[in-house]
């Protein structure tokens, strides 16, 4: 829980509810649905194609909002990027 329910504004309660639901999703699926498993290989190929066709220095800072378990960031690490960070609202995903 972020805060005492009594002191939260309606919008804050909605945000907290969504975070709790997202954590439940992670416990159930470990961040990977059947659709996610299917598309993960596609994502890796798209990122690889992008990196092949765009000249980026390996020192470029990469921030992935909603990184989940960091799968996409791991691809950037594979290709030599060192300054990579991820953020997610789900503590389940980040563990």
PDB file of N, CA, C and O in Angstrom, residues 7-87:
ATOM      1  N   UNK A   7      -6.529   8.851   3.540  1.00  0.00           N
ATOM      2  CA  UNK A   7      -5.908  10.114   3.142  1.00  0.00           C
ATOM      3  C   UNK A   7      -5.676  10.227   1.637  1.00  0.00           C
ATOM      4  O   UNK A   7      -5.148  11.218   1.167  1.00  0.00           O
ATOM      5  N   UNK A   8      -6.078   9.210   0.872  1.00  0.00           N
ATOM      6  CA  UNK A   8      -5.851   9.246  -0.572  1.00  0.00           C
ATOM      7  C   UNK A   8      -6.982   9.966  -1.296  1.00  0.00           C
ATOM      8  O   UNK A   8      -8.147   9.839  -0.944  1.00  0.00           O
ATOM      9  N   UNK A   9      -6.615  10.710  -2.324  1.00  0.00           N
ATOM     10  CA  UNK A   9      -7.592  11.317  -3.215  1.00  0.00           C
ATOM     11  C   UNK A   9      -8.138  10.231  -4.139  1.00  0.00           C
ATOM     12  O   UNK A   9      -7.498   9.190  -4.334  1.00  0.00           O
ATOM     13  N   UNK A  10      -9.318  10.442  -4.746  1.00  0.00           N
ATOM     14  CA  UNK A  10      -9.874   9.418  -5.646  1.00  0.00           C
ATOM     15  C   UNK A  10      -8.901   8.981  -6.748  1.00  0.00           C
ATOM     16  O   UNK A  10      -8.788   7.797  -7.049  1.00  0.00           O
ATOM     17  N   UNK A  11      -8.183   9.923  -7.343  1.00  0.00           N
ATOM     18  CA  UNK A  11      -7.238   9.561  -8.408  1.00  0.00           C
ATOM     19  C   UNK A  11      -6.102   8.708  -7.861  1.00  0.00           C
ATOM     20  O   UNK A  11      -5.642   7.772  -8.516  1.00  0.00           O
ATOM     21  N   UNK A  12      -5.649   8.997  -6.643  1.00  0.00           N
ATOM     22  CA  UNK A  12      -4.583   8.209  -6.026  1.00  0.00           C
ATOM     23  C   UNK A  12      -5.060   6.793  -5.720  1.00  0.00           C
ATOM     24  O   UNK A  12      -4.317   5.832  -5.882  1.00  0.00           O
ATOM     25  N   UNK A  13      -6.308   6.671  -5.279  1.00  0.00           N
ATOM     26  CA  UNK A  13      -6.876   5.342  -5.011  1.00  0.00           C
ATOM     27  C   UNK A  13      -6.936   4.518  -6.294  1.00  0.00           C
ATOM     28  O   UNK A  13      -6.648   3.328  -6.284  1.00  0.00           O
ATOM     29  N   UNK A  14      -7.298   5.165  -7.400  1.00  0.00           N
ATOM     30  CA  UNK A  14      -7.364   4.468  -8.686  1.00  0.00           C
ATOM     31  C   UNK A  14      -5.970   4.013  -9.123  1.00  0.00           C
ATOM     32  O   UNK A  14      -5.790   2.901  -9.600  1.00  0.00           O
ATOM     33  N   UNK A  15      -4.984   4.862  -8.951  1.00  0.00           N
ATOM     34  CA  UNK A  15      -3.603   4.500  -9.307  1.00  0.00           C
ATOM     35  C   UNK A  15      -3.144   3.327  -8.439  1.00  0.00           C
ATOM     36  O   UNK A  15      -2.554   2.367  -8.944  1.00  0.00           O
ATOM     37  N   UNK A  16      -3.404   3.381  -7.152  1.00  0.00           N
ATOM     38  CA  UNK A  16      -3.008   2.293  -6.262  1.00  0.00           C
ATOM     39  C   UNK A  16      -3.700   0.986  -6.657  1.00  0.00           C
ATOM     40  O   UNK A  16      -3.078  -0.070  -6.689  1.00  0.00           O
ATOM     41  N   UNK A  17      -4.980   1.070  -7.008  1.00  0.00           N
ATOM     42  CA  UNK A  17      -5.727  -0.124  -7.435  1.00  0.00           C
ATOM     43  C   UNK A  17      -5.086  -0.723  -8.685  1.00  0.00           C
ATOM     44  O   UNK A  17      -4.893  -1.939  -8.779  1.00  0.00           O
ATOM     45  N   UNK A  18      -4.680   0.110  -9.636  1.00  0.00           N
ATOM     46  CA  UNK A  18      -4.063  -0.385 -10.865  1.00  0.00           C
ATOM     47  C   UNK A  18      -2.705  -1.032 -10.581  1.00  0.00           C
ATOM     48  O   UNK A  18      -2.363  -2.043 -11.183  1.00  0.00           O
ATOM     49  N   UNK A  19      -1.939  -0.444  -9.666  1.00  0.00           N
ATOM     50  CA  UNK A  19      -0.639  -1.027  -9.314  1.00  0.00           C
ATOM     51  C   UNK A  19      -0.839  -2.395  -8.675  1.00  0.00           C
ATOM     52  O   UNK A  19      -0.141  -3.359  -9.006  1.00  0.00           O
ATOM     53  N   UNK A  20      -1.802  -2.501  -7.762  1.00  0.00           N
ATOM     54  CA  UNK A  20      -2.082  -3.786  -7.116  1.00  0.00           C
ATOM     55  C   UNK A  20      -2.516  -4.813  -8.154  1.00  0.00           C
ATOM     56  O   UNK A  20      -2.061  -5.955  -8.130  1.00  0.00           O
ATOM     57  N   UNK A  21      -3.376  -4.411  -9.093  1.00  0.00           N
ATOM     58  CA  UNK A  21      -3.814  -5.333 -10.148  1.00  0.00           C
ATOM     59  C   UNK A  21      -2.648  -5.753 -11.038  1.00  0.00           C
ATOM     60  O   UNK A  21      -2.568  -6.887 -11.472  1.00  0.00           O
ATOM     61  N   UNK A  22      -1.739  -4.828 -11.325  1.00  0.00           N
ATOM     62  CA  UNK A  22      -0.574  -5.161 -12.156  1.00  0.00           C
ATOM     63  C   UNK A  22       0.314  -6.164 -11.447  1.00  0.00           C
ATOM     64  O   UNK A  22       0.832  -7.093 -12.047  1.00  0.00           O
ATOM     65  N   UNK A  23       0.509  -5.988 -10.138  1.00  0.00           N
ATOM     66  CA  UNK A  23       1.287  -6.960  -9.366  1.00  0.00           C
ATOM     67  C   UNK A  23       0.630  -8.333  -9.402  1.00  0.00           C
ATOM     68  O   UNK A  23       1.320  -9.349  -9.504  1.00  0.00           O
ATOM     69  N   UNK A  24      -0.691  -8.380  -9.330  1.00  0.00           N
ATOM     70  CA  UNK A  24      -1.399  -9.678  -9.443  1.00  0.00           C
ATOM     71  C   UNK A  24      -1.128 -10.320 -10.802  1.00  0.00           C
ATOM     72  O   UNK A  24      -0.930 -11.525 -10.900  1.00  0.00           O
ATOM     73  N   UNK A  25      -1.148  -9.499 -11.835  1.00  0.00           N
ATOM     74  CA  UNK A  25      -0.846 -10.002 -13.184  1.00  0.00           C
ATOM     75  C   UNK A  25       0.544 -10.641 -13.209  1.00  0.00           C
ATOM     76  O   UNK A  25       0.728 -11.729 -13.748  1.00  0.00           O
ATOM     77  N   UNK A  26       1.518  -9.979 -12.607  1.00  0.00           N
ATOM     78  CA  UNK A  26       2.883 -10.504 -12.594  1.00  0.00           C
ATOM     79  C   UNK A  26       2.974 -11.809 -11.823  1.00  0.00           C
ATOM     80  O   UNK A  26       3.685 -12.724 -12.231  1.00  0.00           O
ATOM     81  N   UNK A  27       2.283 -11.894 -10.704  1.00  0.00           N
ATOM     82  CA  UNK A  27       2.308 -13.149  -9.938  1.00  0.00           C
ATOM     83  C   UNK A  27       1.704 -14.280 -10.758  1.00  0.00           C
ATOM     84  O   UNK A  27       2.192 -15.400 -10.733  1.00  0.00           O
ATOM     85  N   UNK A  28       0.661 -13.969 -11.506  1.00  0.00           N
ATOM     86  CA  UNK A  28      -0.022 -15.009 -12.281  1.00  0.00           C
ATOM     87  C   UNK A  28       0.752 -15.422 -13.535  1.00  0.00           C
ATOM     88  O   UNK A  28       0.906 -16.595 -13.825  1.00  0.00           O
ATOM     89  N   UNK A  29       1.236 -14.446 -14.283  1.00  0.00           N
ATOM     90  CA  UNK A  29       1.847 -14.740 -15.580  1.00  0.00           C
ATOM     91  C   UNK A  29       3.359 -14.581 -15.600  1.00  0.00           C
ATOM     92  O   UNK A  29       3.994 -14.849 -16.607  1.00  0.00           O
ATOM     93  N   UNK A  30       3.942 -14.107 -14.513  1.00  0.00           N
ATOM     94  CA  UNK A  30       5.371 -13.789 -14.471  1.00  0.00           C
ATOM     95  C   UNK A  30       5.736 -12.865 -15.628  1.00  0.00           C
ATOM     96  O   UNK A  30       6.800 -12.967 -16.219  1.00  0.00           O
ATOM     97  N   UNK A  31       4.800 -11.961 -15.948  1.00  0.00           N
ATOM     98  CA  UNK A  31       5.061 -10.958 -16.972  1.00  0.00           C
ATOM     99  C   UNK A  31       4.971 -11.453 -18.389  1.00  0.00           C
ATOM    100  O   UNK A  31       5.215 -10.709 -19.315  1.00  0.00           O
ATOM    101  N   UNK A  32       4.596 -12.706 -18.576  1.00  0.00           N
ATOM    102  CA  UNK A  32       4.616 -13.254 -19.927  1.00  0.00           C
ATOM    103  C   UNK A  32       3.311 -13.971 -20.228  1.00  0.00           C
ATOM    104  O   UNK A  32       3.027 -15.013 -19.672  1.00  0.00           O
ATOM    105  N   UNK A  33       2.498 -13.393 -21.080  1.00  0.00           N
ATOM    106  CA  UNK A  33       1.287 -14.051 -21.551  1.00  0.00           C
ATOM    107  C   UNK A  33       1.639 -14.834 -22.817  1.00  0.00           C
ATOM    108  O   UNK A  33       2.744 -14.705 -23.346  1.00  0.00           O
ATOM    109  N   UNK A  34       0.717 -15.604 -23.311  1.00  0.00           N
ATOM    110  CA  UNK A  34       0.965 -16.343 -24.560  1.00  0.00           C
ATOM    111  C   UNK A  34       1.258 -15.385 -25.710  1.00  0.00           C
ATOM    112  O   UNK A  34       2.146 -15.623 -26.525  1.00  0.00           O
ATOM    113  N   UNK A  35       0.515 -14.289 -25.760  1.00  0.00           N
ATOM    114  CA  UNK A  35       0.759 -13.299 -26.810  1.00  0.00           C
ATOM    115  C   UNK A  35       2.147 -12.702 -26.632  1.00  0.00           C
ATOM    116  O   UNK A  35       2.889 -12.520 -27.594  1.00  0.00           O
ATOM    117  N   UNK A  36       2.525 -12.406 -25.382  1.00  0.00           N
ATOM    118  CA  UNK A  36       3.853 -11.857 -25.111  1.00  0.00           C
ATOM    119  C   UNK A  36       4.953 -12.796 -25.544  1.00  0.00           C
ATOM    120  O   UNK A  36       5.960 -12.374 -26.116  1.00  0.00           O
ATOM    121  N   UNK A  37       4.778 -14.093 -25.296  1.00  0.00           N
ATOM    122  CA  UNK A  37       5.790 -15.071 -25.709  1.00  0.00           C
ATOM    123  C   UNK A  37       5.928 -15.093 -27.227  1.00  0.00           C
ATOM    124  O   UNK A  37       7.025 -15.167 -27.761  1.00  0.00           O
ATOM    125  N   UNK A  38       4.798 -15.009 -27.916  1.00  0.00           N
ATOM    126  CA  UNK A  38       4.811 -15.027 -29.373  1.00  0.00           C
ATOM    127  C   UNK A  38       5.541 -13.805 -29.931  1.00  0.00           C
ATOM    128  O   UNK A  38       6.369 -13.910 -30.829  1.00  0.00           O
ATOM    129  N   UNK A  39       5.241 -12.633 -29.374  1.00  0.00           N
ATOM    130  CA  UNK A  39       5.797 -11.397 -29.907  1.00  0.00           C
ATOM    131  C   UNK A  39       7.204 -11.086 -29.417  1.00  0.00           C
ATOM    132  O   UNK A  39       7.875 -10.241 -29.987  1.00  0.00           O
ATOM    133  N   UNK A  40       7.683 -11.757 -28.399  1.00  0.00           N
ATOM    134  CA  UNK A  40       9.003 -11.425 -27.859  1.00  0.00           C
ATOM    135  C   UNK A  40      10.109 -11.584 -28.889  1.00  0.00           C
ATOM    136  O   UNK A  40      10.991 -10.752 -28.993  1.00  0.00           O
ATOM    137  N   UNK A  41      10.062 -12.644 -29.667  1.00  0.00           N
ATOM    138  CA  UNK A  41      11.053 -12.824 -30.729  1.00  0.00           C
ATOM    139  C   UNK A  41      10.955 -11.713 -31.771  1.00  0.00           C
ATOM    140  O   UNK A  41      11.970 -11.241 -32.283  1.00  0.00           O
ATOM    141  N   UNK A  42       9.724 -11.283 -32.049  1.00  0.00           N
ATOM    142  CA  UNK A  42       9.507 -10.186 -32.991  1.00  0.00           C
ATOM    143  C   UNK A  42      10.142  -8.901 -32.466  1.00  0.00           C
ATOM    144  O   UNK A  42      10.791  -8.177 -33.212  1.00  0.00           O
ATOM    145  N   UNK A  43       9.952  -8.638 -31.174  1.00  0.00           N
ATOM    146  CA  UNK A  43      10.513  -7.429 -30.564  1.00  0.00           C
ATOM    147  C   UNK A  43      12.027  -7.441 -30.690  1.00  0.00           C
ATOM    148  O   UNK A  43      12.640  -6.435 -31.060  1.00  0.00           O
ATOM    149  N   UNK A  44      12.638  -8.567 -30.404  1.00  0.00           N
ATOM    150  CA  UNK A  44      14.096  -8.663 -30.490  1.00  0.00           C
ATOM    151  C   UNK A  44      14.564  -8.386 -31.917  1.00  0.00           C
ATOM    152  O   UNK A  44      15.530  -7.656 -32.129  1.00  0.00           O
ATOM    153  N   UNK A  45      13.870  -8.938 -32.906  1.00  0.00           N
ATOM    154  CA  UNK A  45      14.250  -8.701 -34.304  1.00  0.00           C
ATOM    155  C   UNK A  45      14.076  -7.232 -34.697  1.00  0.00           C
ATOM    156  O   UNK A  45      14.893  -6.664 -35.414  1.00  0.00           O
ATOM    157  N   UNK A  46      13.005  -6.596 -34.219  1.00  0.00           N
ATOM    158  CA  UNK A  46      12.760  -5.188 -34.543  1.00  0.00           C
ATOM    159  C   UNK A  46      13.855  -4.313 -33.939  1.00  0.00           C
ATOM    160  O   UNK A  46      14.391  -3.431 -34.612  1.00  0.00           O
ATOM    161  N   UNK A  47      14.197  -4.566 -32.683  1.00  0.00           N
ATOM    162  CA  UNK A  47      15.257  -3.780 -32.040  1.00  0.00           C
ATOM    163  C   UNK A  47      16.580  -3.995 -32.770  1.00  0.00           C
ATOM    164  O   UNK A  47      17.321  -3.044 -33.039  1.00  0.00           O
ATOM    165  N   UNK A  48      16.874  -5.240 -33.129  1.00  0.00           N
ATOM    166  CA  UNK A  48      18.112  -5.543 -33.838  1.00  0.00           C
ATOM    167  C   UNK A  48      18.151  -4.807 -35.181  1.00  0.00           C
ATOM    168  O   UNK A  48      19.169  -4.205 -35.546  1.00  0.00           O
ATOM    169  N   UNK A  49      17.054  -4.831 -35.906  1.00  0.00           N
ATOM    170  CA  UNK A  49      16.971  -4.145 -37.203  1.00  0.00           C
ATOM    171  C   UNK A  49      17.176  -2.641 -37.010  1.00  0.00           C
ATOM    172  O   UNK A  49      17.913  -2.004 -37.755  1.00  0.00           O
ATOM    173  N   UNK A  50      16.546  -2.092 -35.990  1.00  0.00           N
ATOM    174  CA  UNK A  50      16.701  -0.672 -35.683  1.00  0.00           C
ATOM    175  C   UNK A  50      18.165  -0.341 -35.403  1.00  0.00           C
ATOM    176  O   UNK A  50      18.715   0.619 -35.944  1.00  0.00           O
ATOM    177  N   UNK A  51      18.809  -1.146 -34.574  1.00  0.00           N
ATOM    178  CA  UNK A  51      20.195  -0.883 -34.201  1.00  0.00           C
ATOM    179  C   UNK A  51      21.159  -1.057 -35.375  1.00  0.00           C
ATOM    180  O   UNK A  51      22.188  -0.387 -35.447  1.00  0.00           O
ATOM    181  N   UNK A  52      20.811  -1.951 -36.302  1.00  0.00           N
ATOM    182  CA  UNK A  52      21.660  -2.137 -37.486  1.00  0.00           C
ATOM    183  C   UNK A  52      21.595  -0.949 -38.432  1.00  0.00           C
ATOM    184  O   UNK A  52      22.559  -0.645 -39.126  1.00  0.00           O
ATOM    185  N   UNK A  53      20.442  -0.283 -38.468  1.00  0.00           N
ATOM    186  CA  UNK A  53      20.221   0.778 -39.447  1.00  0.00           C
ATOM    187  C   UNK A  53      20.380   2.192 -38.895  1.00  0.00           C
ATOM    188  O   UNK A  53      20.364   3.146 -39.654  1.00  0.00           O
ATOM    189  N   UNK A  54      20.498   2.322 -37.611  1.00  0.00           N
ATOM    190  CA  UNK A  54      20.684   3.624 -36.983  1.00  0.00           C
ATOM    191  C   UNK A  54      22.029   3.599 -36.261  1.00  0.00           C
ATOM    192  O   UNK A  54      22.315   2.678 -35.506  1.00  0.00           O
ATOM    193  N   UNK A  55      22.834   4.603 -36.499  1.00  0.00           N
ATOM    194  CA  UNK A  55      24.143   4.647 -35.842  1.00  0.00           C
ATOM    195  C   UNK A  55      23.969   5.297 -34.474  1.00  0.00           C
ATOM    196  O   UNK A  55      23.648   6.478 -34.367  1.00  0.00           O
ATOM    197  N   UNK A  56      24.154   4.499 -33.446  1.00  0.00           N
ATOM    198  CA  UNK A  56      24.052   4.974 -32.069  1.00  0.00           C
ATOM    199  C   UNK A  56      25.341   4.623 -31.345  1.00  0.00           C
ATOM    200  O   UNK A  56      25.848   3.518 -31.490  1.00  0.00           O
ATOM    201  N   UNK A  57      25.826   5.547 -30.556  1.00  0.00           N
ATOM    202  CA  UNK A  57      26.997   5.236 -29.749  1.00  0.00           C
ATOM    203  C   UNK A  57      26.599   4.315 -28.604  1.00  0.00           C
ATOM    204  O   UNK A  57      25.503   4.422 -28.054  1.00  0.00           O
ATOM    205  N   UNK A  58      27.473   3.408 -28.258  1.00  0.00           N
ATOM    206  CA  UNK A  58      27.194   2.447 -27.181  1.00  0.00           C
ATOM    207  C   UNK A  58      27.081   3.124 -25.825  1.00  0.00           C
ATOM    208  O   UNK A  58      26.625   2.538 -24.860  1.00  0.00           O
ATOM    209  N   UNK A  59      27.510   4.401 -25.751  1.00  0.00           N
ATOM    210  CA  UNK A  59      27.419   5.136 -24.493  1.00  0.00           C
ATOM    211  C   UNK A  59      26.044   5.799 -24.322  1.00  0.00           C
ATOM    212  O   UNK A  59      25.758   6.383 -23.281  1.00  0.00           O
ATOM    213  N   UNK A  60      25.196   5.695 -25.328  1.00  0.00           N
ATOM    214  CA  UNK A  60      23.864   6.286 -25.277  1.00  0.00           C
ATOM    215  C   UNK A  60      23.095   5.778 -24.054  1.00  0.00           C
ATOM    216  O   UNK A  60      23.109   4.590 -23.748  1.00  0.00           O
ATOM    217  N   UNK A  61      22.435   6.677 -23.330  1.00  0.00           N
ATOM    218  CA  UNK A  61      21.625   6.294 -22.176  1.00  0.00           C
ATOM    219  C   UNK A  61      20.264   5.809 -22.662  1.00  0.00           C
ATOM    220  O   UNK A  61      19.607   6.476 -23.460  1.00  0.00           O
ATOM    221  N   UNK A  62      19.855   4.634 -22.184  1.00  0.00           N
ATOM    222  CA  UNK A  62      18.570   4.051 -22.562  1.00  0.00           C
ATOM    223  C   UNK A  62      17.751   3.851 -21.298  1.00  0.00           C
ATOM    224  O   UNK A  62      18.204   3.218 -20.348  1.00  0.00           O
ATOM    225  N   UNK A  63      16.527   4.406 -21.292  1.00  0.00           N
ATOM    226  CA  UNK A  63      15.603   4.252 -20.171  1.00  0.00           C
ATOM    227  C   UNK A  63      14.336   3.601 -20.685  1.00  0.00           C
ATOM    228  O   UNK A  63      13.705   4.104 -21.608  1.00  0.00           O
ATOM    229  N   UNK A  64      13.972   2.478 -20.109  1.00  0.00           N
ATOM    230  CA  UNK A  64      12.786   1.721 -20.505  1.00  0.00           C
ATOM    231  C   UNK A  64      11.739   1.853 -19.402  1.00  0.00           C
ATOM    232  O   UNK A  64      11.869   1.259 -18.341  1.00  0.00           O
ATOM    233  N   UNK A  65      10.702   2.673 -19.655  1.00  0.00           N
ATOM    234  CA  UNK A  65       9.594   2.782 -18.714  1.00  0.00           C
ATOM    235  C   UNK A  65       8.664   1.606 -18.935  1.00  0.00           C
ATOM    236  O   UNK A  65       8.311   1.292 -20.063  1.00  0.00           O
ATOM    237  N   UNK A  66       8.272   0.945 -17.851  1.00  0.00           N
ATOM    238  CA  UNK A  66       7.429  -0.241 -17.986  1.00  0.00           C
ATOM    239  C   UNK A  66       8.259  -1.431 -18.450  1.00  0.00           C
ATOM    240  O   UNK A  66       7.835  -2.236 -19.262  1.00  0.00           O
ATOM    241  N   UNK A  67       9.464  -1.541 -17.897  1.00  0.00           N
ATOM    242  CA  UNK A  67      10.432  -2.538 -18.370  1.00  0.00           C
ATOM    243  C   UNK A  67      10.083  -3.964 -17.973  1.00  0.00           C
ATOM    244  O   UNK A  67      10.648  -4.909 -18.519  1.00  0.00           O
ATOM    245  N   UNK A  68       9.157  -4.131 -17.017  1.00  0.00           N
ATOM    246  CA  UNK A  68       8.861  -5.492 -16.566  1.00  0.00           C
ATOM    247  C   UNK A  68      10.108  -6.133 -15.990  1.00  0.00           C
ATOM    248  O   UNK A  68      10.779  -5.541 -15.151  1.00  0.00           O
ATOM    249  N   UNK A  69      10.443  -7.300 -16.459  1.00  0.00           N
ATOM    250  CA  UNK A  69      11.622  -7.992 -15.937  1.00  0.00           C
ATOM    251  C   UNK A  69      12.910  -7.582 -16.664  1.00  0.00           C
ATOM    252  O   UNK A  69      13.965  -8.110 -16.383  1.00  0.00           O
ATOM    253  N   UNK A  70      12.792  -6.643 -17.601  1.00  0.00           N
ATOM    254  CA  UNK A  70      13.979  -6.114 -18.270  1.00  0.00           C
ATOM    255  C   UNK A  70      14.409  -6.865 -19.504  1.00  0.00           C
ATOM    256  O   UNK A  70      15.549  -6.765 -19.944  1.00  0.00           O
ATOM    257  N   UNK A  71      13.492  -7.600 -20.096  1.00  0.00           N
ATOM    258  CA  UNK A  71      13.834  -8.408 -21.270  1.00  0.00           C
ATOM    259  C   UNK A  71      14.366  -7.542 -22.418  1.00  0.00           C
ATOM    260  O   UNK A  71      15.390  -7.857 -23.006  1.00  0.00           O
ATOM    261  N   UNK A  72      13.680  -6.437 -22.717  1.00  0.00           N
ATOM    262  CA  UNK A  72      14.125  -5.571 -23.806  1.00  0.00           C
ATOM    263  C   UNK A  72      15.475  -4.944 -23.476  1.00  0.00           C
ATOM    264  O   UNK A  72      16.354  -4.850 -24.335  1.00  0.00           O
ATOM    265  N   UNK A  73      15.674  -4.547 -22.218  1.00  0.00           N
ATOM    266  CA  UNK A  73      16.965  -3.995 -21.821  1.00  0.00           C
ATOM    267  C   UNK A  73      18.079  -5.021 -21.975  1.00  0.00           C
ATOM    268  O   UNK A  73      19.209  -4.664 -22.319  1.00  0.00           O
ATOM    269  N   UNK A  74      17.755  -6.283 -21.765  1.00  0.00           N
ATOM    270  CA  UNK A  74      18.784  -7.323 -21.927  1.00  0.00           C
ATOM    271  C   UNK A  74      19.254  -7.397 -23.375  1.00  0.00           C
ATOM    272  O   UNK A  74      20.417  -7.710 -23.635  1.00  0.00           O
ATOM    273  N   UNK A  75      18.370  -7.089 -24.333  1.00  0.00           N
ATOM    274  CA  UNK A  75      18.777  -7.081 -25.738  1.00  0.00           C
ATOM    275  C   UNK A  75      19.789  -5.967 -25.991  1.00  0.00           C
ATOM    276  O   UNK A  75      20.792  -6.166 -26.675  1.00  0.00           O
ATOM    277  N   UNK A  76      19.511  -4.790 -25.436  1.00  0.00           N
ATOM    278  CA  UNK A  76      20.460  -3.698 -25.595  1.00  0.00           C
ATOM    279  C   UNK A  76      21.800  -4.057 -24.956  1.00  0.00           C
ATOM    280  O   UNK A  76      22.856  -3.748 -25.494  1.00  0.00           O
ATOM    281  N   UNK A  77      21.751  -4.724 -23.823  1.00  0.00           N
ATOM    282  CA  UNK A  77      22.996  -5.151 -23.167  1.00  0.00           C
ATOM    283  C   UNK A  77      23.751  -6.139 -24.058  1.00  0.00           C
ATOM    284  O   UNK A  77      24.968  -6.053 -24.205  1.00  0.00           O
ATOM    285  N   UNK A  78      23.029  -7.076 -24.678  1.00  0.00           N
ATOM    286  CA  UNK A  78      23.644  -8.039 -25.608  1.00  0.00           C
ATOM    287  C   UNK A  78      24.412  -7.326 -26.708  1.00  0.00           C
ATOM    288  O   UNK A  78      25.449  -7.810 -27.160  1.00  0.00           O
ATOM    289  N   UNK A  79      23.873  -6.195 -27.163  1.00  0.00           N
ATOM    290  CA  UNK A  79      24.486  -5.476 -28.283  1.00  0.00           C
ATOM    291  C   UNK A  79      25.482  -4.425 -27.819  1.00  0.00           C
ATOM    292  O   UNK A  79      25.877  -3.563 -28.594  1.00  0.00           O
ATOM    293  N   UNK A  80      25.897  -4.507 -26.547  1.00  0.00           N
ATOM    294  CA  UNK A  80      27.010  -3.700 -26.080  1.00  0.00           C
ATOM    295  C   UNK A  80      26.674  -2.391 -25.397  1.00  0.00           C
ATOM    296  O   UNK A  80      27.576  -1.654 -25.021  1.00  0.00           O
ATOM    297  N   UNK A  81      25.401  -2.084 -25.231  1.00  0.00           N
ATOM    298  CA  UNK A  81      25.045  -0.850 -24.529  1.00  0.00           C
ATOM    299  C   UNK A  81      25.255  -1.059 -23.033  1.00  0.00           C
ATOM    300  O   UNK A  81      24.937  -2.103 -22.485  1.00  0.00           O
ATOM    301  N   UNK A  82      25.813  -0.042 -22.379  1.00  0.00           N
ATOM    302  CA  UNK A  82      26.159  -0.190 -20.967  1.00  0.00           C
ATOM    303  C   UNK A  82      25.314   0.697 -20.055  1.00  0.00           C
ATOM    304  O   UNK A  82      25.092   0.370 -18.913  1.00  0.00           O
ATOM    305  N   UNK A  83      24.851   1.818 -20.562  1.00  0.00           N
ATOM    306  CA  UNK A  83      24.112   2.779 -19.749  1.00  0.00           C
ATOM    307  C   UNK A  83      22.601   2.552 -19.924  1.00  0.00           C
ATOM    308  O   UNK A  83      21.909   3.332 -20.568  1.00  0.00           O
ATOM    309  N   UNK A  84      22.110   1.444 -19.370  1.00  0.00           N
ATOM    310  CA  UNK A  84      20.706   1.075 -19.532  1.00  0.00           C
ATOM    311  C   UNK A  84      20.029   1.002 -18.165  1.00  0.00           C
ATOM    312  O   UNK A  84      20.601   0.517 -17.197  1.00  0.00           O
ATOM    313  N   UNK A  85      18.813   1.537 -18.109  1.00  0.00           N
ATOM    314  CA  UNK A  85      18.032   1.541 -16.871  1.00  0.00           C
ATOM    315  C   UNK A  85      16.589   1.197 -17.207  1.00  0.00           C
ATOM    316  O   UNK A  85      16.105   1.478 -18.287  1.00  0.00           O
ATOM    317  N   UNK A  86      15.903   0.604 -16.236  1.00  0.00           N
ATOM    318  CA  UNK A  86      14.495   0.295 -16.407  1.00  0.00           C
ATOM    319  C   UNK A  86      13.688   0.687 -15.185  1.00  0.00           C
ATOM    320  O   UNK A  86      14.207   0.707 -14.072  1.00  0.00           O
ATOM    321  N   UNK A  87      12.426   1.028 -15.421  1.00  0.00           N
ATOM    322  CA  UNK A  87      11.499   1.376 -14.340  1.00  0.00           C
ATOM    323  C   UNK A  87      10.181   0.662 -14.579  1.00  0.00           C
ATOM    324  O   UNK A  87       9.741   0.521 -15.719  1.00  0.00           O
TER     325      UNK A  87
END
